[in-house]
mmCIF file of C-alpha atoms and ligand atoms in Angstrom:
data_model
loop_
_atom_site.group_PDB
_atom_site.id
_atom_site.type_symbol
_atom_site.label_atom_id
_atom_site.label_comp_id
_atom_site.label_asym_id
_atom_site.label_seq_id
_atom_site.Cartn_x
_atom_site.Cartn_y
_atom_site.Cartn_z
ATOM 1 C CA UNK A 1 -8.590 -0.925 -2.987
ATOM 2 C CA UNK A 2 -4.767 -0.756 -3.083
ATOM 3 C CA UNK A 3 -1.675 -0.233 -1.055
ATOM 4 C CA UNK A 4 -2.158 3.894 -1.436
ATOM 5 C CA UNK A 5 -5.633 3.385 0.183
ATOM 6 C CA UNK A 6 -4.211 1.422 3.079
ATOM 7 C CA UNK A 7 -1.448 4.424 3.176
ATOM 8 C CA UNK A 8 -3.804 7.004 3.214
ATOM 9 C CA UNK A 9 -6.088 5.184 6.002
ATOM 10 C CA UNK A 10 -3.004 4.868 7.985
ATOM 11 C CA UNK A 11 -1.566 8.090 7.525
ATOM 12 C CA UNK A 12 -4.857 9.643 8.415
ATOM 13 C CA UNK A 13 -4.876 8.035 11.920
ATOM 14 C CA UNK A 14 -0.849 7.944 12.597
ATOM 15 C CA UNK A 15 0.375 11.022 10.662
ATOM 16 C CA UNK A 16 3.887 11.242 10.529
ATOM 17 C CA UNK A 17 4.516 8.046 12.672
ATOM 18 C CA UNK A 18 3.626 6.052 9.372
ATOM 19 C CA UNK A 19 7.126 5.579 7.677
ATOM 20 C CA UNK A 20 7.932 4.288 4.140
ATOM 21 C CA UNK A 21 11.284 2.678 2.904
ATOM 22 C CA UNK A 22 12.367 1.872 6.444
ATOM 23 C CA UNK A 23 15.946 -0.008 6.313
ATOM 24 C CA UNK A 24 15.204 -3.427 8.357
ATOM 25 C CA UNK A 25 18.896 -4.677 8.500
ATOM 26 C CA UNK A 26 19.564 -2.770 11.876
ATOM 27 C CA UNK A 27 16.584 -4.385 13.572
ATOM 28 C CA UNK A 28 17.618 -7.764 12.993
ATOM 29 C CA UNK A 29 20.511 -10.085 14.660
ATOM 30 C CA UNK A 30 21.825 -10.921 11.028
ATOM 31 C CA UNK A 31 22.269 -7.127 10.234
ATOM 32 C CA UNK A 32 20.963 -7.976 6.545
ATOM 33 C CA UNK A 33 17.730 -7.176 4.730
ATOM 34 C CA UNK A 34 16.290 -4.558 2.693
ATOM 35 C CA UNK A 35 13.528 -1.638 3.712
ATOM 36 C CA UNK A 36 9.668 -2.016 4.629
ATOM 37 C CA UNK A 37 7.567 -0.453 2.029
ATOM 38 C CA UNK A 38 5.286 0.638 4.992
ATOM 39 C CA UNK A 39 6.516 0.770 8.691
ATOM 40 C CA UNK A 40 4.463 1.277 11.984
ATOM 41 C CA UNK A 41 5.470 1.342 15.677
ATOM 42 C CA UNK A 42 2.131 1.153 17.360
ATOM 43 C CA UNK A 43 2.319 2.548 20.799
ATOM 44 C CA UNK A 44 -1.041 1.770 22.156
ATOM 45 C CA UNK A 45 -3.715 -0.655 22.156
ATOM 46 C CA UNK A 46 -5.825 1.913 20.404
ATOM 47 C CA UNK A 47 -2.925 2.077 17.907
ATOM 48 C CA UNK A 48 -3.342 -1.547 17.345
ATOM 49 C CA UNK A 49 -6.880 -1.366 16.789
ATOM 50 C CA UNK A 50 -6.748 1.596 14.396
ATOM 51 C CA UNK A 51 -3.936 -0.229 12.495
ATOM 52 C CA UNK A 52 -5.968 -3.533 12.374
ATOM 53 C CA UNK A 53 -9.215 -1.583 11.205
ATOM 54 C CA UNK A 54 -7.301 -0.099 8.065
ATOM 55 C CA UNK A 55 -6.052 -3.272 6.947
ATOM 56 C CA UNK A 56 -9.284 -5.063 7.367
ATOM 57 C CA UNK A 57 -10.926 -2.146 5.425
ATOM 58 C CA UNK A 58 -8.051 -1.461 2.713
ATOM 59 C CA UNK A 59 -5.257 -3.984 3.209
ATOM 60 C CA UNK A 60 -6.492 -6.875 1.176
ATOM 61 C CA UNK A 61 -3.465 -8.066 -0.600
ATOM 62 C CA UNK A 62 -0.714 -6.022 1.609
ATOM 63 C CA UNK A 63 1.552 -8.593 3.070
ATOM 64 C CA UNK A 64 1.750 -7.952 6.748
ATOM 65 C CA UNK A 65 4.568 -9.075 9.147
ATOM 66 C CA UNK A 66 5.318 -8.456 12.671
ATOM 67 C CA UNK A 67 8.590 -7.905 13.541
ATOM 68 C CA UNK A 68 10.091 -8.711 17.339
ATOM 69 C CA UNK A 69 13.577 -8.437 17.985
ATOM 70 C CA UNK A 70 14.918 -9.821 14.631
ATOM 71 C CA UNK A 71 16.614 -12.800 15.969
ATOM 72 C CA UNK A 72 14.804 -15.671 14.304
ATOM 73 C CA UNK A 73 14.403 -14.000 10.826
ATOM 74 C CA UNK A 74 16.080 -13.278 7.738
ATOM 75 C CA UNK A 75 14.471 -10.407 5.683
ATOM 76 C CA UNK A 76 15.104 -10.669 1.999
ATOM 77 C CA UNK A 77 17.437 -7.937 0.237
ATOM 78 C CA UNK A 78 14.791 -6.615 -1.699
ATOM 79 C CA UNK A 79 12.936 -5.829 1.812
ATOM 80 C CA UNK A 80 9.498 -6.332 3.109
ATOM 81 C CA UNK A 81 6.885 -5.345 0.304
ATOM 82 C CA UNK A 82 3.976 -4.744 2.462
ATOM 83 C CA UNK A 83 3.402 -3.431 5.983
ATOM 84 C CA UNK A 84 5.846 -4.093 8.718
ATOM 85 C CA UNK A 85 4.607 -3.771 12.541
ATOM 86 C CA UNK A 86 7.215 -3.566 15.326
ATOM 87 C CA UNK A 87 5.496 -2.973 18.661
ATOM 88 C CA UNK A 88 6.897 0.392 20.344
ATOM 89 C CA UNK A 89 9.549 -0.401 22.785
ATOM 90 C CA UNK A 90 8.676 1.643 25.746
ATOM 91 C CA UNK A 91 4.904 1.047 25.547
ATOM 92 C CA UNK A 92 5.250 -2.777 25.344
ATOM 93 C CA UNK A 93 8.144 -3.553 27.350
ATOM 94 C CA UNK A 94 7.495 -4.297 30.906
ATOM 95 C CA UNK A 95 7.141 -6.939 33.446
ATOM 96 C CA UNK A 96 4.937 -6.835 36.585
ATOM 97 C CA UNK A 97 3.616 -9.365 39.058
ATOM 98 C CA UNK A 98 0.560 -11.008 38.170
ATOM 99 C CA UNK A 99 -2.282 -12.443 39.790
ATOM 100 C CA UNK A 100 -1.593 -14.725 41.668
ATOM 101 C CA UNK A 101 1.828 -13.322 42.867
ATOM 102 C CA UNK A 102 3.630 -16.271 41.472
ATOM 103 C CA UNK A 103 2.557 -15.246 38.189
ATOM 104 C CA UNK A 104 4.131 -12.454 35.984
ATOM 105 C CA UNK A 105 2.527 -10.401 33.192
ATOM 106 C CA UNK A 106 4.880 -9.148 30.426
ATOM 107 C CA UNK A 107 4.674 -7.021 27.230
ATOM 108 C CA UNK A 108 5.360 -8.847 23.829
ATOM 109 C CA UNK A 109 8.255 -6.185 23.356
ATOM 110 C CA UNK A 110 10.194 -7.279 26.521
ATOM 111 C CA UNK A 111 13.549 -8.719 26.189
ATOM 112 C CA UNK A 112 13.600 -12.321 26.934
ATOM 113 C CA UNK A 113 16.871 -11.979 29.473
ATOM 114 C CA UNK A 114 14.915 -9.220 31.256
ATOM 115 C CA UNK A 115 12.327 -11.318 32.015
ATOM 116 C CA UNK A 116 14.353 -14.227 33.237
ATOM 117 C CA UNK A 117 16.146 -11.633 35.296
ATOM 118 C CA UNK A 118 12.988 -10.296 36.549
ATOM 119 C CA UNK A 119 11.875 -13.345 37.937
ATOM 120 C CA UNK A 120 15.142 -14.966 39.430
ATOM 121 C CA UNK A 121 15.232 -11.746 41.621
ATOM 122 C CA UNK A 122 11.935 -12.544 42.924
ATOM 123 C CA UNK A 123 12.548 -16.086 43.309
ATOM 124 C CA UNK A 124 10.315 -17.198 40.686
ATOM 125 C CA UNK A 125 11.394 -20.238 38.641
ATOM 126 C CA UNK A 126 10.345 -21.299 35.021
ATOM 127 C CA UNK A 127 11.697 -18.884 32.623
ATOM 128 C CA UNK A 128 15.619 -19.097 33.360
ATOM 129 C CA UNK A 129 15.920 -20.731 29.928
ATOM 130 C CA UNK A 130 15.156 -17.500 28.703
ATOM 131 C CA UNK A 131 18.506 -15.720 29.898
ATOM 132 C CA UNK A 132 20.374 -16.443 26.473
ATOM 133 C CA UNK A 133 17.857 -15.876 24.072
ATOM 134 C CA UNK A 134 17.908 -12.577 22.289
ATOM 135 C CA UNK A 135 14.533 -12.442 21.124
ATOM 136 C CA UNK A 136 11.312 -10.789 22.541
ATOM 137 C CA UNK A 137 8.509 -12.159 24.318
ATOM 138 C CA UNK A 138 6.235 -11.934 21.216
ATOM 139 C CA UNK A 139 8.542 -13.764 19.033
ATOM 140 C CA UNK A 140 9.126 -16.470 21.842
ATOM 141 C CA UNK A 141 5.282 -17.120 22.168
ATOM 142 C CA UNK A 142 5.086 -17.191 18.382
ATOM 143 C CA UNK A 143 8.123 -19.568 18.048
ATOM 144 C CA UNK A 144 7.540 -21.504 21.167
ATOM 145 C CA UNK A 145 11.182 -20.669 21.849
ATOM 146 C CA UNK A 146 13.215 -22.952 24.319
ATOM 147 C CA UNK A 147 16.427 -23.889 25.739
ATOM 148 C CA UNK A 148 18.146 -25.993 28.263
ATOM 149 C CA UNK A 149 15.349 -28.274 28.483
ATOM 150 C CA UNK A 150 12.551 -25.829 28.990
ATOM 151 C CA UNK A 151 10.042 -23.836 26.662
ATOM 152 C CA UNK A 152 7.750 -20.971 26.630
ATOM 153 C CA UNK A 153 4.929 -23.405 26.663
ATOM 154 C CA UNK A 154 5.795 -24.766 30.176
ATOM 155 C CA UNK A 155 4.648 -22.144 32.093
ATOM 156 C CA UNK A 156 2.696 -19.675 29.724
ATOM 157 C CA UNK A 157 -0.855 -19.461 30.724
ATOM 158 C CA UNK A 158 -2.502 -16.566 28.648
ATOM 159 C CA UNK A 159 -1.487 -14.408 25.850
ATOM 160 C CA UNK A 160 -3.236 -11.040 24.717
ATOM 161 C CA UNK A 161 -3.507 -11.058 21.001
ATOM 162 C CA UNK A 162 -4.410 -8.336 18.331
ATOM 163 C CA UNK A 163 -6.445 -10.325 15.782
ATOM 164 C CA UNK A 164 -5.782 -8.308 12.614
ATOM 165 C CA UNK A 165 -8.873 -9.856 10.764
ATOM 166 C CA UNK A 166 -11.507 -8.975 13.063
ATOM 167 C CA UNK A 167 -9.793 -5.964 14.325
ATOM 168 C CA UNK A 168 -10.025 -6.721 18.237
ATOM 169 C CA UNK A 169 -8.068 -7.503 20.823
ATOM 170 C CA UNK A 170 -8.694 -10.691 22.968
ATOM 171 C CA UNK A 171 -7.273 -13.260 25.398
ATOM 172 C CA UNK A 172 -6.379 -16.485 24.186
ATOM 173 C CA UNK A 173 -5.608 -19.520 26.602
ATOM 174 C CA UNK A 174 -1.970 -21.079 26.165
ATOM 175 C CA UNK A 175 -3.439 -24.326 25.733
ATOM 176 C CA UNK A 176 -5.723 -23.000 22.580
ATOM 177 C CA UNK A 177 -2.230 -22.188 20.582
ATOM 178 C CA UNK A 178 -1.073 -25.463 19.714
ATOM 179 C CA UNK A 179 2.382 -24.922 21.292
ATOM 180 C CA UNK A 180 4.931 -27.709 20.402
ATOM 181 C CA UNK A 181 8.696 -27.748 19.682
ATOM 182 C CA UNK A 182 9.271 -24.082 17.844
ATOM 183 C CA UNK A 183 5.785 -23.949 16.691
ATOM 184 C CA UNK A 184 2.339 -22.329 17.681
ATOM 185 C CA UNK A 185 -0.595 -21.883 15.429
ATOM 186 C CA UNK A 186 -0.364 -18.108 15.501
ATOM 187 C CA UNK A 187 -0.197 -16.772 12.120
ATOM 188 C CA UNK A 188 0.687 -13.340 10.608
ATOM 189 C CA UNK A 189 -2.791 -12.204 11.356
ATOM 190 C CA UNK A 190 -2.044 -12.506 15.056
ATOM 191 C CA UNK A 191 0.072 -10.081 17.141
ATOM 192 C CA UNK A 192 0.881 -10.787 20.380
ATOM 193 C CA UNK A 193 0.858 -8.075 23.004
ATOM 194 C CA UNK A 194 1.094 -9.408 26.193
ATOM 195 C CA UNK A 195 2.042 -12.828 27.945
ATOM 196 C CA UNK A 196 1.028 -14.108 31.343
ATOM 197 C CA UNK A 197 3.265 -16.955 32.945
ATOM 198 C CA UNK A 198 2.477 -18.823 36.043
ATOM 199 C CA UNK A 199 6.143 -19.669 37.918
ATOM 200 C CA UNK A 200 7.309 -21.929 40.858
ATOM 201 C CA UNK A 201 8.739 -20.122 43.855
ATOM 202 C CA UNK A 202 12.143 -20.880 44.932
ATOM 203 C CA UNK A 203 15.128 -19.308 46.426
ATOM 204 C CA UNK A 204 16.333 -16.418 44.371
ATOM 205 C CA UNK A 205 19.929 -17.881 44.847
ATOM 206 C CA UNK A 206 19.170 -20.962 43.341
ATOM 207 C CA UNK A 207 17.261 -19.611 40.450
ATOM 208 C CA UNK A 208 20.153 -17.166 39.733
ATOM 209 C CA UNK A 209 22.721 -19.888 40.030
ATOM 210 C CA UNK A 210 20.904 -21.775 37.149
ATOM 211 C CA UNK A 211 20.816 -18.338 35.057
ATOM 212 C CA UNK A 212 24.532 -18.092 35.603
ATOM 213 C CA UNK A 213 24.991 -21.654 34.456
ATOM 214 C CA UNK A 214 23.050 -21.259 31.301
ATOM 215 C CA UNK A 215 24.680 -18.077 30.421
ATOM 216 C CA UNK A 216 28.178 -19.678 30.913
ATOM 217 C CA UNK A 217 27.312 -22.793 28.716
ATOM 218 C CA UNK A 218 26.345 -20.399 25.761
ATOM 219 C CA UNK A 219 29.075 -18.320 26.080
ATOM 220 C CA UNK A 220 31.280 -21.651 25.738
ATOM 221 C CA UNK A 221 29.273 -23.431 23.061
ATOM 222 C CA UNK A 222 27.672 -20.808 20.604
ATOM 223 C CA UNK A 223 28.922 -17.851 18.742
ATOM 224 C CA UNK A 224 27.505 -14.456 20.173
ATOM 225 C CA UNK A 225 24.212 -13.108 19.408
ATOM 226 C CA UNK A 226 25.295 -11.090 16.369
ATOM 227 C CA UNK A 227 25.609 -11.694 12.790
ATOM 228 C CA UNK A 228 23.298 -14.964 13.229
ATOM 229 C CA UNK A 229 19.946 -15.983 14.037
ATOM 230 C CA UNK A 230 20.536 -18.934 16.601
ATOM 231 C CA UNK A 231 19.815 -22.414 15.404
ATOM 232 C CA UNK A 232 19.093 -22.594 11.755
ATOM 233 C CA UNK A 233 17.367 -25.840 11.708
ATOM 234 C CA UNK A 234 14.912 -27.530 14.086
ATOM 235 C CA UNK A 235 16.343 -30.748 15.509
ATOM 236 C CA UNK A 236 14.939 -33.678 13.919
ATOM 237 C CA UNK A 237 13.333 -36.182 16.473
ATOM 238 C CA UNK A 238 15.688 -38.228 18.276
ATOM 239 C CA UNK A 239 18.959 -36.018 16.662
ATOM 240 C CA UNK A 240 20.475 -32.830 16.659
ATOM 241 C CA UNK A 241 20.612 -30.704 13.506
ATOM 242 C CA UNK A 242 24.190 -29.453 14.392
ATOM 243 C CA UNK A 243 25.251 -32.836 14.630
ATOM 244 C CA UNK A 244 24.106 -33.715 11.193
ATOM 245 C CA UNK A 245 25.645 -30.702 9.618
ATOM 246 C CA UNK A 246 28.913 -31.600 11.221
ATOM 247 C CA UNK A 247 28.650 -35.397 10.260
ATOM 248 C CA UNK A 248 28.158 -34.226 6.482
ATOM 249 C CA UNK A 249 31.512 -32.272 6.905
ATOM 250 C CA UNK A 250 30.020 -28.906 6.736
ATOM 251 C CA UNK A 251 31.577 -27.015 9.421
ATOM 252 C CA UNK A 252 32.981 -23.791 7.641
ATOM 253 C CA UNK A 253 31.109 -24.354 4.515
ATOM 254 C CA UNK A 254 30.506 -20.881 3.319
ATOM 255 C CA UNK A 255 27.869 -19.416 0.487
ATOM 256 C CA UNK A 256 29.222 -15.780 -0.238
ATOM 257 C CA UNK A 257 29.250 -13.773 3.224
ATOM 258 C CA UNK A 258 27.619 -16.556 5.381
ATOM 259 C CA UNK A 259 29.543 -19.755 6.731
ATOM 260 C CA UNK A 260 28.625 -22.689 9.102
ATOM 261 C CA UNK A 261 30.098 -21.650 12.282
ATOM 262 C CA UNK A 262 32.872 -23.485 13.249
ATOM 263 C CA UNK A 263 31.982 -23.449 17.218
ATOM 264 C CA UNK A 264 28.290 -25.195 16.561
ATOM 265 C CA UNK A 265 27.481 -26.276 13.181
ATOM 266 C CA UNK A 266 23.583 -25.168 13.470
ATOM 267 C CA UNK A 267 24.611 -21.538 13.633
ATOM 268 C CA UNK A 268 25.247 -20.013 10.499
ATOM 269 C CA UNK A 269 27.201 -16.823 10.712
ATOM 270 C CA UNK A 270 27.662 -13.774 8.288
ATOM 271 C CA UNK A 271 30.351 -11.526 7.769
ATOM 272 C CA UNK A 272 29.751 -7.678 6.563
ATOM 273 C CA UNK A 273 29.627 -8.723 2.931
ATOM 274 C CA UNK A 274 26.517 -11.157 3.449
ATOM 275 C CA UNK A 275 23.364 -10.847 1.864
ATOM 276 C CA UNK A 276 20.017 -12.226 2.884
ATOM 277 C CA UNK A 277 20.165 -14.455 -0.192
ATOM 278 C CA UNK A 278 23.602 -15.829 0.737
ATOM 279 C CA UNK A 279 22.015 -17.085 3.990
ATOM 280 C CA UNK A 280 18.986 -18.521 2.009
ATOM 281 C CA UNK A 281 21.149 -20.319 -0.322
ATOM 282 C CA UNK A 282 23.762 -21.672 2.383
ATOM 283 C CA UNK A 283 20.555 -23.014 4.241
ATOM 284 C CA UNK A 284 18.908 -24.951 1.038
ATOM 285 C CA UNK A 285 22.503 -26.312 0.380
ATOM 286 C CA UNK A 286 23.004 -27.356 3.700
ATOM 287 C CA UNK A 287 19.792 -29.133 3.951
ATOM 288 C CA UNK A 288 20.220 -30.715 0.444
ATOM 289 C CA UNK A 289 23.624 -32.071 1.561
ATOM 290 C CA UNK A 290 22.380 -33.363 4.812
ATOM 291 C CA UNK A 291 19.648 -35.028 3.213
ATOM 292 C CA UNK A 292 22.190 -36.606 0.610
ATOM 293 C CA UNK A 293 24.468 -37.861 3.769
ATOM 294 C CA UNK A 294 22.048 -38.772 5.952
ATOM 295 C CA UNK A 295 18.593 -39.148 4.204
ATOM 296 C CA UNK A 296 17.254 -36.682 6.933
ATOM 297 C CA UNK A 297 15.307 -33.709 5.996
ATOM 298 C CA UNK A 298 16.195 -30.603 8.045
ATOM 299 C CA UNK A 299 13.544 -28.173 8.482
ATOM 300 C CA UNK A 300 14.504 -24.357 9.020
ATOM 301 C CA UNK A 301 13.925 -23.086 12.487
ATOM 302 C CA UNK A 302 14.928 -19.617 10.867
ATOM 303 C CA UNK A 303 12.332 -17.734 9.043
ATOM 304 C CA UNK A 304 12.632 -16.057 5.661
ATOM 305 C CA UNK A 305 10.480 -12.950 4.813
ATOM 306 C CA UNK A 306 10.246 -11.431 1.565
ATOM 307 C CA UNK A 307 11.310 -12.458 -2.120
ATOM 308 C CA UNK A 308 14.135 -15.010 -2.576
ATOM 309 C CA UNK A 309 15.785 -16.449 -5.554
ATOM 310 C CA UNK A 310 14.944 -20.390 -4.971
ATOM 311 C CA UNK A 311 17.673 -21.731 -7.191
ATOM 312 C CA UNK A 312 20.432 -23.291 -5.375
ATOM 313 C CA UNK A 313 24.068 -22.881 -5.355
ATOM 314 C CA UNK A 314 26.174 -25.567 -7.324
HETATM 315 C C1 FAD B 1 22.468 -16.302 19.421
HETATM 316 C C2 FAD B 1 21.174 -16.526 19.162
HETATM 317 C C3 FAD B 1 20.674 -17.833 20.211
HETATM 318 C C4 FAD B 1 19.377 -18.168 20.139
HETATM 319 N N1 FAD B 1 18.857 -19.206 20.812
HETATM 320 C C5 FAD B 1 17.703 -19.780 20.806
HETATM 321 C C6 FAD B 1 17.232 -20.913 21.697
HETATM 322 O O1 FAD B 1 18.185 -21.438 22.665
HETATM 323 N N2 FAD B 1 16.036 -21.208 21.601
HETATM 324 C C7 FAD B 1 15.221 -20.614 20.640
HETATM 325 O O2 FAD B 1 13.972 -21.119 20.862
HETATM 326 N N3 FAD B 1 15.569 -19.850 19.627
HETATM 327 C C8 FAD B 1 16.780 -19.144 19.902
HETATM 328 N N4 FAD B 1 17.054 -18.007 19.349
HETATM 329 C C9 FAD B 1 16.212 -17.525 18.165
HETATM 330 C C10 FAD B 1 15.133 -16.457 18.542
HETATM 331 O O3 FAD B 1 15.951 -15.756 19.608
HETATM 332 C C11 FAD B 1 14.095 -16.835 19.218
HETATM 333 O O4 FAD B 1 13.116 -17.655 18.384
HETATM 334 C C12 FAD B 1 13.068 -15.608 19.738
HETATM 335 O O5 FAD B 1 11.851 -16.040 20.405
HETATM 336 C C13 FAD B 1 12.671 -14.798 18.491
HETATM 337 O O6 FAD B 1 12.265 -13.488 18.905
HETATM 338 P P1 FAD B 1 12.255 -12.282 18.274
HETATM 339 O O7 FAD B 1 11.770 -11.474 19.115
HETATM 340 O O8 FAD B 1 13.575 -11.866 18.147
HETATM 341 O O9 FAD B 1 11.448 -12.801 17.068
HETATM 342 P P2 FAD B 1 11.449 -12.333 15.163
HETATM 343 O O10 FAD B 1 12.725 -12.954 14.926
HETATM 344 O O11 FAD B 1 11.532 -10.966 15.126
HETATM 345 O O12 FAD B 1 10.502 -12.940 14.539
HETATM 346 C C14 FAD B 1 10.260 -14.497 14.912
HETATM 347 C C15 FAD B 1 8.841 -14.726 14.471
HETATM 348 O O13 FAD B 1 8.138 -14.285 15.573
HETATM 349 C C16 FAD B 1 6.916 -13.546 15.058
HETATM 350 N N5 FAD B 1 6.729 -12.603 15.781
HETATM 351 C C17 FAD B 1 7.607 -11.782 16.578
HETATM 352 N N6 FAD B 1 7.093 -10.813 17.178
HETATM 353 C C18 FAD B 1 5.946 -11.024 17.380
HETATM 354 C C19 FAD B 1 4.531 -10.601 17.993
HETATM 355 N N7 FAD B 1 4.650 -9.606 19.092
HETATM 356 N N8 FAD B 1 3.330 -11.027 17.705
HETATM 357 C C20 FAD B 1 3.028 -12.133 16.693
HETATM 358 N N9 FAD B 1 4.163 -12.355 15.944
HETATM 359 C C21 FAD B 1 5.318 -12.122 16.209
HETATM 360 C C22 FAD B 1 7.811 -12.867 13.470
HETATM 361 O O14 FAD B 1 6.665 -12.506 12.571
HETATM 362 C C23 FAD B 1 8.269 -14.211 13.179
HETATM 363 O O15 FAD B 1 7.573 -14.874 12.245
HETATM 364 C C24 FAD B 1 18.235 -17.573 19.086
HETATM 365 C C25 FAD B 1 18.818 -16.315 18.338
HETATM 366 C C26 FAD B 1 20.088 -16.080 18.446
HETATM 367 C C27 FAD B 1 20.357 -14.897 17.518
#
């Protein structure tokens, strides 16, 4: 078995929808990163099962990555060496009332602000924190994204997941996902397809007022959602990564085309000359210097995908 067997299997089912060497930079908020060797946008559950069967039968050794809105990921300058899956936007972007009617069901490709607005309009509270997170529902479940004291895990009830090893779609309870701060037990073998949230009824105007407050706070305290991937490091227990980076004197510190933001020290912002390797080197150098200054080891929240040189800058 080899990548060419996998390619043949996928091409038989997907035809011209299977693409090669698709540049991924425009699909990420950092706008950097090389091409995916194989690229697919499944548009139905049948597509997902078909692709999982090909992977199960011919995909041994071929790395697989699911990309959402690319807002928490840095893709290597060399690209992604295997198969990249991106749920087709129209098929998997929806929000509808669930059962009971205080719940909602949303496709994994839905944008988080769209979900927050949908719930607010119907007077449902619990996902307001999503308003300023430029990711997808699938990425939010995987990362247990959160903000303003709320997290995806607070109101998540079930998720529909494609298991790439079993080539089956099944439902998992939120309690099975070991959701904690920016963590779930979902691996690259699981593609989130849909999520259901149970919310709390409240006056729409009050929910909307909270959304507006969160949006305003964001605009004042963080760089806009371009050329960065949000918080670079997880906050260590009892402290803030941004505070530690700033205390180490690293605001404005730069490697190549990427610098620690002057506005928020846990955001690393790139310019047009940046490479993914610059981001990788800056993240590791900042972590090293923070460790020297404070003794605290910061853990990246941003994910790195593909190959990076592991040496650090001097
Ligand atoms: C300006 C800015 C502000 C941000 N603010 C916040 C914040 O306040 N709180 C917060 O938590 N995050 C924040 N983020 C980070 C990011 O938006 C979230 O982590 C978001 O949930 C990632 O979703 P995504 O679709 O972009 O995922 P991606 O970046 O595409 O992927 C992230 C991870 O999720 C996996 N993944 C994506 N889709 C699926 C799927 N369907 N099934 C299985 N796995 C999947 C990927 O393989 C990868 O491991 C911010 C980012 C930016 C740029």
